[in-house]
Structures are given as C-alpha cells and as structure tokens.
PDB file of C-alpha atoms in Angstrom:
ATOM      1  CA  MET A 295     120.831  78.428  91.198  1.00 55.00           C
ATOM      2  CA  ILE A 296     118.600  81.625  92.001  1.00 71.00           C
ATOM      3  CA  ALA A 297     115.034  81.124  92.172  1.00 87.00           C
ATOM      4  CA  SER A 298     113.129  82.273  89.190  1.00 93.00           C
ATOM      5  CA  ARG A 299     110.596  85.451  89.743  1.00 96.00           C
ATOM      6  CA  SER A 300     107.339  85.796  88.264  1.00 97.00           C
ATOM      7  CA  TYR A 301     106.891  88.959  86.328  1.00 98.00           C
ATOM      8  CA  PRO A 302     103.063  89.710  85.416  1.00 98.00           C
ATOM      9  CA  GLY A 303     101.904  91.821  82.623  1.00 98.00           C
ATOM     10  CA  ALA A 304      98.582  92.542  81.013  1.00 98.00           C
ATOM     11  CA  CYS A 305      96.990  94.786  78.323  1.00 98.00           C
ATOM     12  CA  HIS A 306      95.427  97.968  79.440  1.00 97.00           C
ATOM     13  CA  CYS A 307      91.666  96.813  79.769  1.00 97.00           C
ATOM     14  CA  ARG A 308      93.178  93.276  81.561  1.00 98.00           C
ATOM     15  CA  ALA A 309      91.512  91.234  78.750  1.00 98.00           C
ATOM     16  CA  LEU A 310      95.113  89.854  78.042  1.00 98.00           C
ATOM     17  CA  GLY A 311      97.942  88.753  80.113  1.00 98.00           C
ATOM     18  CA  PHE A 312     101.037  87.025  80.780  1.00 98.00           C
ATOM     19  CA  GLU A 313     103.036  85.502  83.461  1.00 98.00           C
ATOM     20  CA  TYR A 314     106.671  85.653  82.727  1.00 98.00           C
ATOM     21  CA  ARG A 315     109.439  83.637  84.754  1.00 98.00           C
ATOM     22  CA  THR A 316     112.932  84.213  85.166  1.00 98.00           C
ATOM     23  CA  ALA A 317     115.577  83.930  87.189  1.00 97.00           C
ATOM     24  CA  LEU A 318     117.640  86.795  85.611  1.00 97.00           C
ATOM     25  CA  GLU A 319     117.014  90.347  87.363  1.00 96.00           C
ATOM     26  CA  PRO A 320     115.748  92.957  85.410  1.00 97.00           C
ATOM     27  CA  ARG A 321     118.679  94.685  84.963  1.00 97.00           C
ATOM     28  CA  LYS A 322     120.158  91.828  83.137  1.00 97.00           C
ATOM     29  CA  TRP A 323     117.130  91.446  80.800  1.00 98.00           C
ATOM     30  CA  PRO A 324     118.159  91.860  77.177  1.00 98.00           C
ATOM     31  CA  VAL A 325     115.533  94.532  75.755  1.00 98.00           C
ATOM     32  CA  ARG A 326     115.077  94.546  72.166  1.00 98.00           C
ATOM     33  CA  ALA A 327     113.838  97.096  69.698  1.00 98.00           C
ATOM     34  CA  CYS A 328     113.171  95.299  66.822  1.00 97.00           C
ATOM     35  CA  GLN A 329     113.126  97.089  63.752  1.00 96.00           C
ATOM     36  CA  CYS A 330     110.432  94.901  61.776  1.00 95.00           C
ATOM     37  CA  THR A 331     107.551  97.161  60.380  1.00 94.00           C
ATOM     38  CA  PHE A 332     105.144  95.722  62.822  1.00 97.00           C
ATOM     39  CA  CYS A 333     107.259  96.398  66.034  1.00 97.00           C
ATOM     40  CA  ARG A 334     108.288  99.575  64.725  1.00 96.00           C
ATOM     41  CA  ALA A 335     104.472 100.485  64.286  1.00 96.00           C
ATOM     42  CA  HIS A 336     103.664  99.155  67.714  1.00 97.00           C
ATOM     43  CA  GLY A 337     106.949 100.550  69.292  1.00 97.00           C
ATOM     44  CA  GLY A 338     107.614  97.033  70.434  1.00 98.00           C
ATOM     45  CA  LEU A 339     110.244  96.580  73.217  1.00 98.00           C
ATOM     46  CA  THR A 340     110.520  92.835  74.062  1.00 98.00           C
ATOM     47  CA  THR A 341     112.296  90.442  76.204  1.00 98.00           C
ATOM     48  CA  SER A 342     112.727  86.561  76.272  1.00 98.00           C
ATOM     49  CA  ASP A 343     114.754  83.958  78.526  1.00 98.00           C
ATOM     50  CA  PRO A 344     115.431  80.738  77.294  1.00 98.00           C
ATOM     51  CA  ARG A 345     115.565  79.355  80.776  1.00 97.00           C
ATOM     52  CA  GLY A 346     112.419  80.869  82.031  1.00 98.00           C
ATOM     53  CA  SER A 347     108.793  79.985  80.950  1.00 98.00           C
ATOM     54  CA  LEU A 348     106.017  81.978  79.614  1.00 98.00           C
ATOM     55  CA  THR A 349     102.163  81.629  79.771  1.00 98.00           C
ATOM     56  CA  LEU A 350     100.190  84.336  77.694  1.00 98.00           C
ATOM     57  CA  PHE A 351      96.193  84.101  78.645  1.00 97.00           C
ATOM     58  CA  GLU A 352      92.970  85.662  77.299  1.00 98.00           C
ATOM     59  CA  ARG A 353      90.672  86.477  80.149  1.00 97.00           C
ATOM     60  CA  VAL A 354      87.663  88.065  78.138  1.00 98.00           C
ATOM     61  CA  PRO A 355      86.697  85.562  75.509  1.00 98.00           C
ATOM     62  CA  GLY A 356      86.919  86.727  71.800  1.00 98.00           C
ATOM     63  CA  ALA A 357      89.824  89.970  73.060  1.00 98.00           C
ATOM     64  CA  LEU A 358      92.560  88.001  71.664  1.00 98.00           C
ATOM     65  CA  ASN A 359      93.569  89.075  68.077  1.00 98.00           C
ATOM     66  CA  ARG A 360      96.354  86.795  66.813  1.00 98.00           C
ATOM     67  CA  TYR A 361      97.776  88.674  64.138  1.00 98.00           C
ATOM     68  CA  ARG A 362     100.040  87.075  61.554  1.00 98.00           C
ATOM     69  CA  PHE A 363     101.885  88.738  58.768  1.00 97.00           C
ATOM     70  CA  GLY A 364     104.934  88.208  56.473  1.00 95.00           C
ATOM     71  CA  ARG A 365     105.793  84.356  56.590  1.00 95.00           C
ATOM     72  CA  LYS A 366     102.804  83.908  58.698  1.00 97.00           C
ATOM     73  CA  ILE A 367     104.790  81.491  61.679  1.00 97.00           C
ATOM     74  CA  THR A 368     104.410  84.282  64.566  1.00 98.00           C
ATOM     75  CA  ASP A 369     101.230  85.013  66.406  1.00 98.00           C
ATOM     76  CA  PHE A 370     101.362  88.174  67.770  1.00 98.00           C
ATOM     77  CA  TRP A 371      98.895  89.004  70.624  1.00 98.00           C
ATOM     78  CA  VAL A 372      97.092  92.303  70.416  1.00 98.00           C
ATOM     79  CA  CYS A 373      94.027  92.888  72.352  1.00 98.00           C
ATOM     80  CA  ARG A 374      90.939  93.664  70.157  1.00 98.00           C
ATOM     81  CA  LYS A 375      89.383  96.111  72.911  1.00 98.00           C
ATOM     82  CA  CYS A 376      92.273  98.221  74.153  1.00 98.00           C
ATOM     83  CA  GLY A 377      95.122  97.942  71.002  1.00 98.00           C
ATOM     84  CA  THR A 378      98.015  96.758  73.334  1.00 98.00           C
ATOM     85  CA  TYR A 379     100.407  94.603  71.733  1.00 98.00           C
ATOM     86  CA  ILE A 380     101.479  92.156  74.683  1.00 98.00           C
ATOM     87  CA  GLY A 381     103.818  89.583  73.059  1.00 98.00           C
ATOM     88  CA  ALA A 382     104.301  86.956  70.592  1.00 98.00           C
ATOM     89  CA  THR A 383     104.408  83.063  70.122  1.00 98.00           C
ATOM     90  CA  MET A 384     105.772  80.810  67.795  1.00 98.00           C
ATOM     91  CA  GLU A 385     105.263  76.763  67.492  1.00 98.00           C
ATOM     92  CA  SER A 386     108.252  74.716  66.151  1.00 97.00           C
ATOM     93  CA  GLY A 387     108.846  71.029  66.930  1.00 96.00           C
ATOM     94  CA  GLY A 388     105.803  70.413  68.914  1.00 96.00           C
ATOM     95  CA  ARG A 389     106.708  73.222  71.199  1.00 97.00           C
ATOM     96  CA  SER A 390     105.755  77.029  71.717  1.00 98.00           C
ATOM     97  CA  TYR A 391     108.130  79.880  72.410  1.00 98.00           C
ATOM     98  CA  GLY A 392     107.357  83.687  73.290  1.00 98.00           C
ATOM     99  CA  ILE A 393     108.470  86.930  74.108  1.00 98.00           C
ATOM    100  CA  VAL A 394     106.911  89.809  76.121  1.00 98.00           C
ATOM    101  CA  ASN A 395     106.977  93.221  75.246  1.00 98.00           C
ATOM    102  CA  VAL A 396     108.332  95.088  78.441  1.00 98.00           C
ATOM    103  CA  ARG A 397     105.654  97.860  78.112  1.00 98.00           C
ATOM    104  CA  ALA A 398     102.853  95.688  79.081  1.00 98.00           C
ATOM    105  CA  LEU A 399     104.584  94.310  82.521  1.00 97.00           C
ATOM    106  CA  GLN A 400     102.873  95.883  85.427  1.00 94.00           C
ATOM    107  CA  PRO A 401     104.580  97.026  87.372  1.00 93.00           C
ATOM    108  CA  THR A 402     107.562  97.861  84.875  1.00 92.00           C
ATOM    109  CA  PRO A 403     110.493  96.695  87.029  1.00 94.00           C
ATOM    110  CA  ASP A 404     113.367  99.398  87.552  1.00 90.00           C
ATOM    111  CA  GLN A 405     116.699  99.443  86.044  1.00 92.00           C
ATOM    112  CA  LEU A 406     115.688  97.878  82.397  1.00 96.00           C
ATOM    113  CA  ASN A 407     118.626  97.987  79.647  1.00 97.00           C
ATOM    114  CA  GLU A 408     118.250 100.806  76.972  1.00 97.00           C
ATOM    115  CA  PRO A 409     116.324  99.135  74.403  1.00 97.00           C
ATOM    116  CA  GLN A 410     118.927  97.650  71.291  1.00 98.00           C
ATOM    117  CA  PRO A 411     117.426  98.089  67.691  1.00 97.00           C
ATOM    118  CA  MET A 412     117.343  94.739  66.263  1.00 97.00           C
ATOM    119  CA  ASN A 413     117.166  94.142  62.337  1.00 96.00           C
ATOM    120  CA  TYR A 414     116.377  90.550  61.338  1.00 96.00           C
ATOM    121  CA  ASP A 415     115.296  91.375  57.586  1.00 92.00           C
ATOM    122  CA  GLY A 416     117.894  89.115  55.884  1.00 93.00           C
ATOM    123  CA  GLU A 417     117.327  85.940  57.740  1.00 96.00           C
ATOM    124  CA  ALA A 418     115.927  82.990  55.952  1.00 97.00           C
ATOM    125  CA  THR A 419     112.725  81.155  57.644  1.00 97.00           C
ATOM    126  CA  ALA A 420     115.041  78.182  59.219  1.00 97.00           C
ATOM    127  CA  GLU A 421     117.568  80.669  60.546  1.00 98.00           C
ATOM    128  CA  ARG A 422     114.617  82.601  62.218  1.00 98.00           C
ATOM    129  CA  VAL A 423     113.043  79.709  63.874  1.00 98.00           C
ATOM    130  CA  SER A 424     116.255  78.335  65.369  1.00 98.00           C
ATOM    131  CA  ARG A 425     117.489  81.953  66.554  1.00 98.00           C
ATOM    132  CA  ARG A 426     114.147  82.106  68.612  1.00 98.00           C
ATOM    133  CA  GLU A 427     114.429  78.430  69.735  1.00 98.00           C
ATOM    134  CA  GLU A 428     117.853  79.458  71.661  1.00 98.00           C
ATOM    135  CA  ARG A 429     116.344  83.296  72.377  1.00 98.00           C
ATOM    136  CA  TRP A 430     113.103  82.911  73.402  1.00 98.00           C
ATOM    137  CA  THR A 431     110.932  81.823  76.086  1.00 98.00           C
ATOM    138  CA  PRO A 432     109.537  78.059  76.292  1.00 98.00           C
ATOM    139  CA  ILE A 433     105.910  78.385  76.778  1.00 98.00           C
ATOM    140  CA  ALA A 434     105.061  76.864  79.891  1.00 94.00           C
ATOM    141  CA  GLY A 435     103.660  73.151  79.985  1.00 82.00           C
ATOM    142  CA  ASP A 436     104.622  72.375  76.235  1.00 69.00           C
TER     143      ASP A 436
ATOM    144  CA  MET B 265     100.650 116.544  53.239  1.00 94.00           C
ATOM    145  CA  ILE B 266     101.597 113.561  54.786  1.00 98.00           C
ATOM    146  CA  ARG B 267      99.763 110.034  54.731  1.00 98.00           C
ATOM    147  CA  ALA B 268      99.814 107.750  58.218  1.00 98.00           C
ATOM    148  CA  SER B 269      98.892 104.070  57.943  1.00 98.00           C
ATOM    149  CA  CYS B 270      98.729 101.134  60.385  1.00 98.00           C
ATOM    150  CA  HIS B 271     100.674  98.213  59.594  1.00 98.00           C
ATOM    151  CA  CYS B 272      98.525  96.296  57.571  1.00 98.00           C
ATOM    152  CA  GLY B 273      97.408  99.451  55.553  1.00 98.00           C
ATOM    153  CA  ALA B 274      93.204  98.892  56.376  1.00 98.00           C
ATOM    154  CA  VAL B 275      93.862 102.433  58.521  1.00 98.00           C
ATOM    155  CA  GLU B 276      94.645 105.545  56.585  1.00 98.00           C
ATOM    156  CA  ILE B 277      95.077 109.092  58.219  1.00 98.00           C
ATOM    157  CA  GLU B 278      96.102 112.155  56.061  1.00 98.00           C
ATOM    158  CA  VAL B 279      97.686 115.469  57.646  1.00 98.00           C
ATOM    159  CA  ASP B 280      98.315 118.478  56.176  1.00 95.00           C
ATOM    160  CA  THR B 281     101.633 119.509  57.657  1.00 97.00           C
ATOM    161  CA  LYS B 282     104.657 117.729  59.328  1.00 97.00           C
ATOM    162  CA  PRO B 283     104.661 117.621  63.014  1.00 97.00           C
ATOM    163  CA  ARG B 284     107.052 120.065  65.037  1.00 97.00           C
ATOM    164  CA  SER B 285     107.175 117.697  67.766  1.00 98.00           C
ATOM    165  CA  VAL B 286     105.614 114.553  69.197  1.00 98.00           C
ATOM    166  CA  THR B 287     104.636 113.428  72.698  1.00 98.00           C
ATOM    167  CA  SER B 288     105.786 110.337  74.543  1.00 98.00           C
ATOM    168  CA  CYS B 289     103.550 110.111  77.656  1.00 96.00           C
ATOM    169  CA  ASN B 290     104.084 107.518  80.294  1.00 94.00           C
ATOM    170  CA  CYS B 291     100.596 107.345  81.563  1.00 94.00           C
ATOM    171  CA  SER B 292      99.020 103.916  81.979  1.00 94.00           C
ATOM    172  CA  ILE B 293      97.558 103.783  78.270  1.00 96.00           C
ATOM    173  CA  CYS B 294     100.278 105.824  76.226  1.00 96.00           C
ATOM    174  CA  ARG B 295     102.853 103.371  77.900  1.00 96.00           C
ATOM    175  CA  ARG B 296     101.278 100.286  76.108  1.00 97.00           C
ATOM    176  CA  LEU B 297     100.401 101.515  73.408  1.00 98.00           C
ATOM    177  CA  ALA B 298     104.010 103.380  72.886  1.00 98.00           C
ATOM    178  CA  ALA B 299     102.393 105.992  70.792  1.00 97.00           C
ATOM    179  CA  LEU B 300     104.325 109.040  69.530  1.00 98.00           C
ATOM    180  CA  TRP B 301     101.532 111.756  69.469  1.00 98.00           C
ATOM    181  CA  ALA B 302     101.374 114.201  66.774  1.00 98.00           C
ATOM    182  CA  TYR B 303      98.736 116.916  67.634  1.00 98.00           C
ATOM    183  CA  TYR B 304      96.515 118.374  65.065  1.00 98.00           C
ATOM    184  CA  THR B 305      92.797 119.613  64.973  1.00 97.00           C
ATOM    185  CA  ARG B 306      90.147 117.698  63.077  1.00 97.00           C
ATOM    186  CA  ARG B 307      90.250 120.367  60.420  1.00 97.00           C
ATOM    187  CA  GLU B 308      94.199 119.558  60.071  1.00 97.00           C
ATOM    188  CA  ALA B 309      93.961 115.737  60.223  1.00 98.00           C
ATOM    189  CA  ARG B 310      91.589 113.103  58.842  1.00 97.00           C
ATOM    190  CA  LEU B 311      90.278 109.202  58.467  1.00 98.00           C
ATOM    191  CA  VAL B 312      90.578 108.497  55.212  1.00 98.00           C
ATOM    192  CA  SER B 313      89.830 105.072  55.339  1.00 97.00           C
ATOM    193  CA  SER B 314      86.449 103.542  56.585  1.00 97.00           C
ATOM    194  CA  GLU B 315      85.240 104.173  59.979  1.00 96.00           C
ATOM    195  CA  ASP B 316      84.648 100.342  60.200  1.00 98.00           C
ATOM    196  CA  ALA B 317      88.589  99.571  60.313  1.00 98.00           C
ATOM    197  CA  VAL B 318      88.856 100.777  63.546  1.00 98.00           C
ATOM    198  CA  SER B 319      87.766 100.164  67.008  1.00 98.00           C
ATOM    199  CA  ALA B 320      87.814 102.808  69.942  1.00 98.00           C
ATOM    200  CA  TYR B 321      88.862 102.018  73.310  1.00 98.00           C
ATOM    201  CA  ILE B 322      87.776 104.635  75.918  1.00 97.00           C
ATOM    202  CA  TRP B 323      88.350 104.715  80.064  1.00 93.00           C
ATOM    203  CA  GLY B 324      89.128 106.712  83.092  1.00 90.00           C
ATOM    204  CA  ASP B 325      87.176 109.809  82.928  1.00 89.00           C
ATOM    205  CA  LYS B 326      85.905 108.754  79.280  1.00 92.00           C
ATOM    206  CA  MET B 327      86.886 112.365  77.749  1.00 93.00           C
ATOM    207  CA  ILE B 328      89.178 110.438  74.972  1.00 95.00           C
ATOM    208  CA  GLU B 329      88.503 107.777  72.086  1.00 97.00           C
ATOM    209  CA  PHE B 330      91.734 105.956  71.345  1.00 98.00           C
ATOM    210  CA  TYR B 331      91.372 104.431  67.992  1.00 98.00           C
ATOM    211  CA  HIS B 332      93.161 101.148  66.898  1.00 98.00           C
ATOM    212  CA  CYS B 333      93.266  99.021  63.642  1.00 98.00           C
ATOM    213  CA  ASN B 334      90.702  95.935  63.626  1.00 98.00           C
ATOM    214  CA  THR B 335      93.204  93.780  62.000  1.00 98.00           C
ATOM    215  CA  CYS B 336      96.727  94.987  63.053  1.00 98.00           C
ATOM    216  CA  GLY B 337      96.093  96.425  66.247  1.00 98.00           C
ATOM    217  CA  CYS B 338      98.105  99.625  65.557  1.00 98.00           C
ATOM    218  CA  PRO B 339      96.768 102.502  67.674  1.00 98.00           C
ATOM    219  CA  THR B 340      96.519 104.971  65.249  1.00 98.00           C
ATOM    220  CA  HIS B 341      94.810 108.022  66.445  1.00 98.00           C
ATOM    221  CA  TYR B 342      92.788 109.425  69.292  1.00 98.00           C
ATOM    222  CA  GLU B 343      90.005 111.968  69.020  1.00 97.00           C
ATOM    223  CA  ASP B 344      87.824 113.756  72.151  1.00 96.00           C
ATOM    224  CA  VAL B 345      84.583 111.890  72.869  1.00 95.00           C
ATOM    225  CA  GLU B 346      82.972 115.530  72.255  1.00 95.00           C
ATOM    226  CA  LYS B 347      83.758 116.368  69.040  1.00 95.00           C
ATOM    227  CA  GLU B 348      83.937 119.891  67.325  1.00 95.00           C
ATOM    228  CA  ILE B 349      85.524 121.343  64.290  1.00 91.00           C
ATOM    229  CA  ASP B 350      88.621 122.329  66.252  1.00 95.00           C
ATOM    230  CA  SER B 351      88.867 119.787  68.558  1.00 96.00           C
ATOM    231  CA  ARG B 352      91.893 117.707  69.237  1.00 97.00           C
ATOM    232  CA  PHE B 353      92.702 114.886  66.433  1.00 98.00           C
ATOM    233  CA  ALA B 354      96.128 113.306  67.743  1.00 98.00           C
ATOM    234  CA  VAL B 355      98.085 110.952  65.178  1.00 98.00           C
ATOM    235  CA  ASN B 356     100.229 108.387  66.030  1.00 98.00           C
ATOM    236  CA  ALA B 357     103.542 109.323  64.516  1.00 98.00           C
ATOM    237  CA  ARG B 358     104.584 105.823  64.543  1.00 98.00           C
ATOM    238  CA  CYS B 359     102.346 105.402  61.641  1.00 98.00           C
ATOM    239  CA  MET B 360     103.451 108.021  59.613  1.00 98.00           C
ATOM    240  CA  PRO B 361     106.798 107.215  57.164  1.00 96.00           C
ATOM    241  CA  GLN B 362     109.966 107.328  58.832  1.00 93.00           C
ATOM    242  CA  ASP B 363     111.412 109.914  56.502  1.00 94.00           C
ATOM    243  CA  ALA B 364     108.418 112.196  57.161  1.00 93.00           C
ATOM    244  CA  ILE B 365     109.189 112.351  60.970  1.00 95.00           C
ATOM    245  CA  ALA B 366     113.142 112.347  60.670  1.00 94.00           C
ATOM    246  CA  GLY B 367     114.645 115.059  62.970  1.00 96.00           C
ATOM    247  CA  VAL B 368     111.191 115.695  64.821  1.00 98.00           C
ATOM    248  CA  PRO B 369     111.642 116.184  68.460  1.00 98.00           C
ATOM    249  CA  VAL B 370     110.353 113.817  71.020  1.00 98.00           C
ATOM    250  CA  ARG B 371     108.533 115.346  74.080  1.00 98.00           C
ATOM    251  CA  PRO B 372     108.072 113.750  77.241  1.00 97.00           C
ATOM    252  CA  PHE B 373     105.011 114.163  79.029  1.00 96.00           C
ATOM    253  CA  ASP B 374     104.365 112.896  82.564  1.00 94.00           C
ATOM    254  CA  GLY B 375     100.937 111.886  82.445  1.00 92.00           C
ATOM    255  CA  ALA B 376     101.339 109.015  84.903  1.00 90.00           C
ATOM    256  CA  SER B 377     102.028 111.649  88.009  1.00 88.00           C
ATOM    257  CA  MET B 378      99.016 113.487  86.814  1.00 84.00           C
ATOM    258  CA  GLY B 379      96.666 110.418  88.090  1.00 73.00           C
ATOM    259  CA  ARG B 380      96.166 109.002  84.386  1.00 71.00           C
ATOM    260  CA  THR B 381      96.466 105.337  85.489  1.00 77.00           C
ATOM    261  CA  ASN B 382      94.528 101.909  85.995  1.00 78.00           C
ATOM    262  CA  GLU B 383      97.489 100.659  87.767  1.00 74.00           C
TER     263      GLU B 383
END
C-alpha cells in the first residue's frame, strides 16, 4: 500500500482552496477535458481518484460561488473575486464526491498526462450520478 | 463581427474581426483562468451587456483588470486600468463560438518566467 500524498490547490486570490489526497503518482492521474459548455468556457481540466479524498474550502466568507446549471445536480466552485474555477462537487445517497481543476493545483505536478476530451452529453441523470460515484473523489468526512 | 458570451449568457462582447491568433499564457493568473486571449483595442471590441454583470480582479502591479461573469464566473476579458480609446481590450476566445475560432493558431506566451506570479 503506497501512502497517499496531499496536493494543495487554490484560486488565484487564495479565497478558495482544496486539499486533494491520492496515492496515485501524478503521471498516472486521469486528466479530463470535459467538452460541456461550462468546462469549455472555463478551460477546465479535471482529475479525481475514487480511492483518494478531497476537501474544498472557502477561506474568505462570501467568495464561493456555487454555480449550477442544466440538471442542477453539481456545484461548480468558482471564486467571486478572481474568477477561478477550482473544482466541482455532487451529493448522492448522503455522500459527496468531487473533482479538482488541475489548473488550480499549486504547485502544478510534473508529468501530468495529456488531457483526454470527454463528452457526456448522451448520459441520463442516473448514469451520470453512478459514473461519478465510481470515478470522482469522496469528500473527506462524509 | 463575432459575438462572445460567457456560459450563462449574462456577459456579451462584440468584436469586429476574427482573431488572427490567440495567446495562451502560463503566468499564475492566466493558467488558472485557462484563457485564450484574442487582442483588440477598445475601438475594435466592446462590452454590449450591462457592466453590472461583471467583476474586475486586479492584482500584482495593478495595471490590468481581469473581468469575469458574476453569475457563472467565466473569465470574459481584460482591459488596462488606465483606459484610452486605443488601449488593449483582450477577449477570452473560449467565450467565442467554436466555429468562429476554428483553425486560429494558439501562441504560447511564457508570462511565468517574466515574474508574473503570485506563487
């Protein structure tokens, strides 16, 4: 069993941040370039590890914009002050799951994989939720 | 003319021409915003939606205002703090329709090695 490591991240002004823990080395991380309208507009590149853990936090009260659209099952964490998209969370069955935007990692790990374009347009909501339960990172403490 | 808009549509920008290229900068703010900057002057590009829909972020040497949508957070454009008619108006090409920027080359810019960092 390889010990997990912590990978911190933050928006530019540091009002929002996260701690992502995974035992995977960065060169083994999936890096996904979701092709939905939100992720394309934000240039989001996201990663997750279902065996890892994730905490997202708001350091400056009021800075967190939880943007929802479409099916409104996902909170996209955007900073109201600097405009950075740091990650997203979803609740299901009393637990929460999340992804982080690798562009907000600080520092950026070396040897990240080339982003893979992902298109989830055809998914039914139940399929989407179960995919995320399998692939996204559990939120710590849930 | 090309019309750019954020994800939720609250911010709309008009530009007169298709960009010849867009710039991808690796400095601490641009890498987070993931913006692809298309450069215009204030004569050639304009915010057509309400100014109330955007917020400006100013940091570092405080020369530039980075604007994003108050609703969906999309980075939409940046301007010089000191504005003149021909000063820069940079539009995030990720807000332009995909077919409008198809084939436009992306130019990398090494802003990080110029000390433009908060890290």
